[in-house]
Tab-separated table of C-alpha atoms and ligand atoms in Angstrom:
chain	number	residue	atom	x	y	z
A	1	MET	CA	0.000	0.000	0.000
A	2	GLN	CA	2.846	2.383	0.986
A	3	LYS	CA	4.554	1.584	-2.294
A	4	ILE	CA	1.396	2.348	-4.338
A	5	LYS	CA	0.987	5.692	-2.454
A	6	LYS	CA	4.601	6.637	-3.254
A	7	TYR	CA	4.093	5.639	-6.886
A	8	LEU	CA	0.905	7.720	-7.161
A	9	LEU	CA	2.600	10.759	-5.586
A	10	LEU	CA	5.520	10.444	-8.004
A	11	LEU	CA	3.114	10.173	-10.941
A	12	ALA	CA	1.188	13.270	-9.801
A	13	GLY	CA	4.486	15.170	-9.471
A	14	ILE	CA	5.551	14.225	-12.973
A	15	MET	CA	2.150	15.295	-14.367
A	16	LEU	CA	2.328	18.658	-12.569
A	17	VAL	CA	5.801	19.385	-13.984
A	18	ALA	CA	4.580	18.398	-17.458
A	19	VAL	CA	1.567	20.749	-17.210
A	20	ILE	CA	3.661	23.698	-15.952
A	21	SER	CA	6.385	23.313	-18.569
A	22	GLY	CA	3.717	22.725	-21.235
A	23	CYS	CA	2.090	26.074	-20.373
A	24	GLY	CA	5.376	27.896	-20.658
A	25	GLY	CA	6.185	26.314	-23.967
A	26	ASN	CA	2.863	26.606	-25.722
A	27	TYR	CA	1.335	29.869	-24.634
A	28	ALA	CA	2.895	33.273	-25.163
A	29	VAL	CA	2.288	35.745	-22.386
A	30	VAL	CA	0.667	38.793	-23.933
A	31	ASP	CA	1.804	42.087	-22.491
A	32	GLU	CA	-1.114	44.397	-23.227
A	33	SER	CA	1.005	47.476	-22.592
A	34	LYS	CA	3.267	46.737	-25.548
A	35	PRO	CA	2.068	47.063	-29.118
A	36	VAL	CA	2.166	43.816	-31.050
A	37	PRO	CA	4.824	44.207	-33.741
A	38	ILE	CA	3.371	44.101	-37.195
A	39	THR	CA	5.248	43.505	-40.381
A	40	LYS	CA	5.353	45.864	-43.302
A	41	PRO	CA	2.407	45.063	-45.553
A	42	SER	CA	3.362	43.463	-48.818
A	43	GLY	CA	1.520	42.262	-51.873
A	44	LEU	CA	-1.236	44.831	-51.362
A	45	PRO	CA	-2.488	46.724	-54.384
A	46	THR	CA	-0.901	50.172	-54.371
A	47	ASN	CA	-2.659	53.326	-55.423
A	48	PRO	CA	-0.203	55.397	-57.467
A	49	LYS	CA	-2.085	58.621	-56.708
A	50	ILE	CA	-1.707	58.335	-52.940
A	51	LEU	CA	1.553	59.044	-51.123
A	52	ILE	CA	2.074	58.188	-47.466
A	53	ALA	CA	5.086	60.237	-46.392
A	54	TYR	CA	6.201	59.839	-42.806
A	55	PHE	CA	9.017	60.634	-40.446
A	56	SER	CA	9.617	58.197	-37.588
A	57	HIS	CA	12.368	58.154	-34.994
A	58	SER	CA	11.494	55.123	-32.864
A	59	GLY	CA	9.055	53.274	-35.122
A	60	ASN	CA	5.571	54.226	-33.831
A	61	THR	CA	4.716	56.521	-36.723
A	62	GLU	CA	6.122	53.984	-39.146
A	63	LEU	CA	3.677	51.394	-37.761
A	64	ALA	CA	0.829	53.880	-38.181
A	65	ALA	CA	1.982	54.635	-41.753
A	66	TRP	CA	1.970	50.921	-42.555
A	67	GLN	CA	-1.568	50.651	-41.222
A	68	VAL	CA	-2.659	53.598	-43.363
A	69	GLN	CA	-1.008	51.882	-46.333
A	70	ALA	CA	-2.873	48.669	-45.573
A	71	ALA	CA	-6.135	50.645	-45.593
A	72	VAL	CA	-5.684	52.911	-48.639
A	73	GLY	CA	-2.983	51.208	-50.705
A	74	GLY	CA	-0.800	54.286	-51.223
A	75	GLU	CA	2.954	54.420	-51.778
A	76	LEU	CA	5.153	54.746	-48.697
A	77	LEU	CA	7.959	57.260	-48.314
A	78	ALA	CA	10.124	57.377	-45.181
A	79	ILE	CA	11.406	60.932	-44.642
A	80	LYS	CA	14.950	60.548	-43.264
A	81	THR	CA	17.508	63.137	-42.311
A	82	ALA	CA	20.997	63.075	-43.810
A	83	GLU	CA	22.363	63.118	-40.269
A	84	PRO	CA	20.379	60.516	-38.288
A	85	TYR	CA	19.170	61.552	-34.823
A	86	PRO	CA	20.647	59.610	-31.889
A	87	LYS	CA	18.561	56.558	-30.974
A	88	ASP	CA	18.423	57.656	-27.343
A	89	GLY	CA	15.327	59.801	-26.794
A	90	GLN	CA	17.046	62.294	-24.483
A	91	ALA	CA	20.036	62.837	-26.772
A	92	CYS	CA	17.643	63.183	-29.690
A	93	GLY	CA	15.634	65.709	-27.673
A	94	VAL	CA	18.671	67.935	-27.099
A	95	ILE	CA	19.237	68.224	-30.854
A	96	ALA	CA	15.541	68.566	-31.661
A	97	LYS	CA	15.152	71.413	-29.130
A	98	GLN	CA	18.151	73.240	-30.541
A	99	GLU	CA	16.788	72.853	-34.069
A	100	LEU	CA	13.411	74.202	-32.997
A	101	ALA	CA	15.048	77.206	-31.337
A	102	GLU	CA	16.903	77.911	-34.612
A	103	ASN	CA	13.878	77.027	-36.789
A	104	LYS	CA	16.220	74.795	-38.789
A	105	ARG	CA	15.436	72.757	-41.867
A	106	PRO	CA	17.583	69.619	-41.479
A	107	LEU	CA	18.919	68.197	-44.732
A	108	LEU	CA	17.190	65.036	-45.882
A	109	ALA	CA	18.995	61.833	-46.842
A	110	ALA	CA	16.908	61.666	-50.005
A	111	ASN	CA	13.874	63.387	-51.389
A	112	LEU	CA	11.360	62.709	-54.125
A	113	SER	CA	12.244	64.423	-57.362
A	114	ASP	CA	8.592	65.010	-58.169
A	115	ILE	CA	5.273	64.684	-56.367
A	116	SER	CA	3.083	65.817	-59.266
A	117	ARG	CA	1.510	62.398	-59.826
A	118	TYR	CA	0.128	62.212	-56.301
A	119	GLU	CA	-3.264	63.769	-55.539
A	120	THR	CA	-3.574	62.783	-51.913
A	121	ILE	CA	-0.738	62.943	-49.429
A	122	PHE	CA	-0.883	61.370	-46.004
A	123	LEU	CA	1.710	63.010	-43.780
A	124	GLY	CA	2.765	61.212	-40.603
A	125	TYR	CA	5.127	62.326	-37.859
A	126	PRO	CA	5.807	62.015	-34.135
A	127	ILE	CA	5.102	65.022	-31.933
A	128	TRP	CA	8.352	66.568	-30.743
A	129	TYR	CA	7.879	69.399	-28.274
A	130	LYS	CA	4.285	69.896	-29.498
A	131	GLN	CA	5.487	70.197	-33.104
A	132	ALA	CA	6.294	68.079	-36.123
A	133	PRO	CA	10.022	67.330	-36.422
A	134	LEU	CA	11.543	69.994	-38.653
A	135	ALA	CA	12.576	67.432	-41.271
A	136	VAL	CA	8.871	67.273	-42.149
A	137	ARG	CA	8.985	70.973	-42.984
A	138	THR	CA	12.126	70.415	-45.099
A	139	PHE	CA	10.149	67.811	-47.048
A	140	LEU	CA	7.084	70.044	-47.475
A	141	GLU	CA	9.056	73.102	-48.528
A	142	ALA	CA	10.941	71.137	-51.198
A	143	HIS	CA	7.749	70.416	-53.171
A	144	ASP	CA	4.792	72.115	-54.775
A	145	PHE	CA	1.591	71.032	-53.068
A	146	SER	CA	-0.826	73.083	-55.190
A	147	GLY	CA	-3.971	71.133	-55.943
A	148	LYS	CA	-3.144	68.416	-53.404
A	149	VAL	CA	-4.905	67.309	-50.244
A	150	ILE	CA	-2.798	66.589	-47.161
A	151	LEU	CA	-4.139	64.253	-44.474
A	152	PRO	CA	-1.947	64.747	-41.399
A	153	PHE	CA	-1.532	62.130	-38.681
A	154	CYS	CA	0.814	61.925	-35.723
A	155	THR	CA	1.836	59.664	-32.888
A	156	SER	CA	2.698	61.128	-29.503
A	157	GLY	CA	3.111	60.404	-25.807
A	158	SER	CA	-0.102	62.270	-25.009
A	159	ASP	CA	-0.377	65.451	-27.063
A	160	GLY	CA	-2.875	65.996	-29.837
A	161	ILE	CA	-2.027	67.075	-33.378
A	162	GLU	CA	-3.618	70.533	-33.354
A	163	GLN	CA	-0.652	72.527	-32.098
A	164	SER	CA	1.579	71.139	-34.835
A	165	LEU	CA	-0.698	72.016	-37.739
A	166	ALA	CA	-0.013	75.744	-38.109
A	167	ALA	CA	3.624	75.031	-39.069
A	168	ILE	CA	2.520	72.299	-41.494
A	169	ARG	CA	0.057	74.739	-43.107
A	170	GLU	CA	2.775	77.373	-43.354
A	171	SER	CA	5.174	74.961	-45.089
A	172	ALA	CA	2.558	73.656	-47.539
A	173	ALA	CA	0.422	76.762	-47.953
A	174	GLN	CA	-0.870	75.717	-51.383
A	175	ALA	CA	-2.366	72.438	-50.140
A	176	ASP	CA	-5.794	71.721	-48.726
A	177	MET	CA	-5.627	69.977	-45.382
A	178	THR	CA	-8.141	67.697	-43.675
A	179	THR	CA	-8.758	67.150	-39.985
A	180	GLY	CA	-5.741	65.377	-38.494
A	181	LEU	CA	-5.426	62.246	-36.405
A	182	ALA	CA	-3.388	61.804	-33.207
A	183	LEU	CA	-2.491	58.322	-31.994
A	184	HIS	CA	-0.982	57.724	-28.605
A	185	ASP	CA	-0.246	55.008	-26.125
A	186	ILE	CA	-2.184	52.347	-27.933
A	187	GLY	CA	-1.824	48.792	-29.158
A	188	ASN	CA	-2.187	48.028	-32.809
A	189	GLY	CA	-5.752	46.766	-32.685
A	190	LYS	CA	-6.915	50.119	-31.413
A	191	MET	CA	-4.597	51.991	-33.778
A	192	GLN	CA	-6.160	50.279	-36.763
A	193	ARG	CA	-9.693	51.054	-35.570
A	194	LEU	CA	-8.841	54.721	-34.989
A	195	ILE	CA	-7.241	55.005	-38.427
A	196	THR	CA	-10.262	53.388	-40.076
A	197	SER	CA	-12.762	55.697	-38.385
A	198	TRP	CA	-10.576	58.756	-39.158
A	199	LEU	CA	-10.467	57.717	-42.841
A	200	GLU	CA	-14.250	57.400	-42.867
A	201	GLY	CA	-14.599	60.793	-41.197
A	202	VAL	CA	-12.289	62.696	-43.578
A	203	ARG	CA	-13.592	61.123	-46.798
A	204	GLY	CA	-16.244	63.862	-47.050
A	205	GLU	CA	-13.600	66.581	-46.583
A	206	VAL	CA	-11.408	65.124	-49.345
A	207	ASP	CA	-14.421	64.874	-51.702
A	208	ALA	CA	-15.378	68.488	-50.962
A	209	PHE	CA	-11.815	69.707	-51.686
A	210	ASN	CA	-11.734	67.744	-54.955
A	211	LYS	CA	-15.165	69.066	-56.024
A	212	LYS	CA	-14.153	72.631	-55.303
A	213	ARG	CA	-10.929	72.205	-57.274
A	214	ALA	CA	-12.816	70.743	-60.236
A	215	SER	CA	-15.304	73.647	-60.236
A	216	ASP	CA	-12.451	76.219	-59.968
A	217	LYS	CA	-10.895	74.897	-63.203
B	1	FMN	C1	12.597	64.521	-28.788
B	1	FMN	C2	11.217	64.065	-28.431
B	1	FMN	C3	10.250	64.983	-28.074
B	1	FMN	C4	8.946	64.560	-27.762
B	1	FMN	N1	7.999	65.500	-27.456
B	1	FMN	C5	6.719	65.092	-27.195
B	1	FMN	C6	5.699	66.071	-26.906
B	1	FMN	O1	5.902	67.276	-26.876
B	1	FMN	N2	4.454	65.599	-26.642
B	1	FMN	C7	4.135	64.265	-26.650
B	1	FMN	O2	2.982	63.921	-26.417
B	1	FMN	N3	5.083	63.328	-26.942
B	1	FMN	C8	6.357	63.717	-27.225
B	1	FMN	N4	7.320	62.777	-27.529
B	1	FMN	C9	6.921	61.350	-27.645
B	1	FMN	C10	6.735	60.956	-29.126
B	1	FMN	O3	5.890	61.853	-29.810
B	1	FMN	C11	6.126	59.559	-29.242
B	1	FMN	O4	6.901	58.632	-28.549
B	1	FMN	C12	5.979	59.158	-30.698
B	1	FMN	O5	5.051	58.097	-30.807
B	1	FMN	C13	7.308	58.719	-31.302
B	1	FMN	O6	7.076	58.361	-32.644
B	1	FMN	P1	8.161	57.572	-33.503
B	1	FMN	O7	8.329	56.226	-32.826
B	1	FMN	O8	7.540	57.437	-34.850
B	1	FMN	O9	9.411	58.368	-33.515
B	1	FMN	C14	8.615	63.182	-27.809
B	1	FMN	C15	9.620	62.252	-28.137
B	1	FMN	C16	10.906	62.682	-28.444
B	1	FMN	C17	11.968	61.673	-28.810
């Protein structure tokens, strides 16, 4: 009897270890506070009249740009400075602050030679000290945005997009601009939903701009 008891206890122990290690091996622990990484969309039909230009330092705005691309099928353009900003947020902040104080236009690593074939331009950026990074203004000021509609979106720690829009308007004065979208502190599921409802909301604005342009001709 003692022997059977021992055997049963040993068996139960083995089963418990198997269950615990099985849980660890088969189930990923989901950390809700961290966005699930998504991969760059591929194989989607692209719309040659839509450009999604974005600046991203630590990847959040790039994720948002990819989600916009997945929804509207435009062509992606990463705006990059010739001199990359330090990866460290604080070190990057020191440079960004200095640039803001000097109202600089940082040189870009590359730029589009021509944006004439695009009608609709999504413009994404992170909020840096309540503003768009100045590289975005370098990009805008290098091109003619007459007859184009800009749809601005940003990612941020907490700030909205409103305070950054006056500078965007100033740098692309010829463009029409829709209501912007601010994304912050959110996982991708929510990001996608917010982008979708923003796109639905601004469709009417884009149509109205296009109608007005057609009747002005
Ligand atoms: C230099 C710097 C300045 C920032 N300033 C602000 C700010 O004024 N308001 C805010 O809500 N978030 C601010 N943030 C947070 C970023 O806007 C946020 O992390 C954003 O999602 C980063 O986007 P990215 O990963 O595409 O670079 C700042 C971040 C950095 C690095």
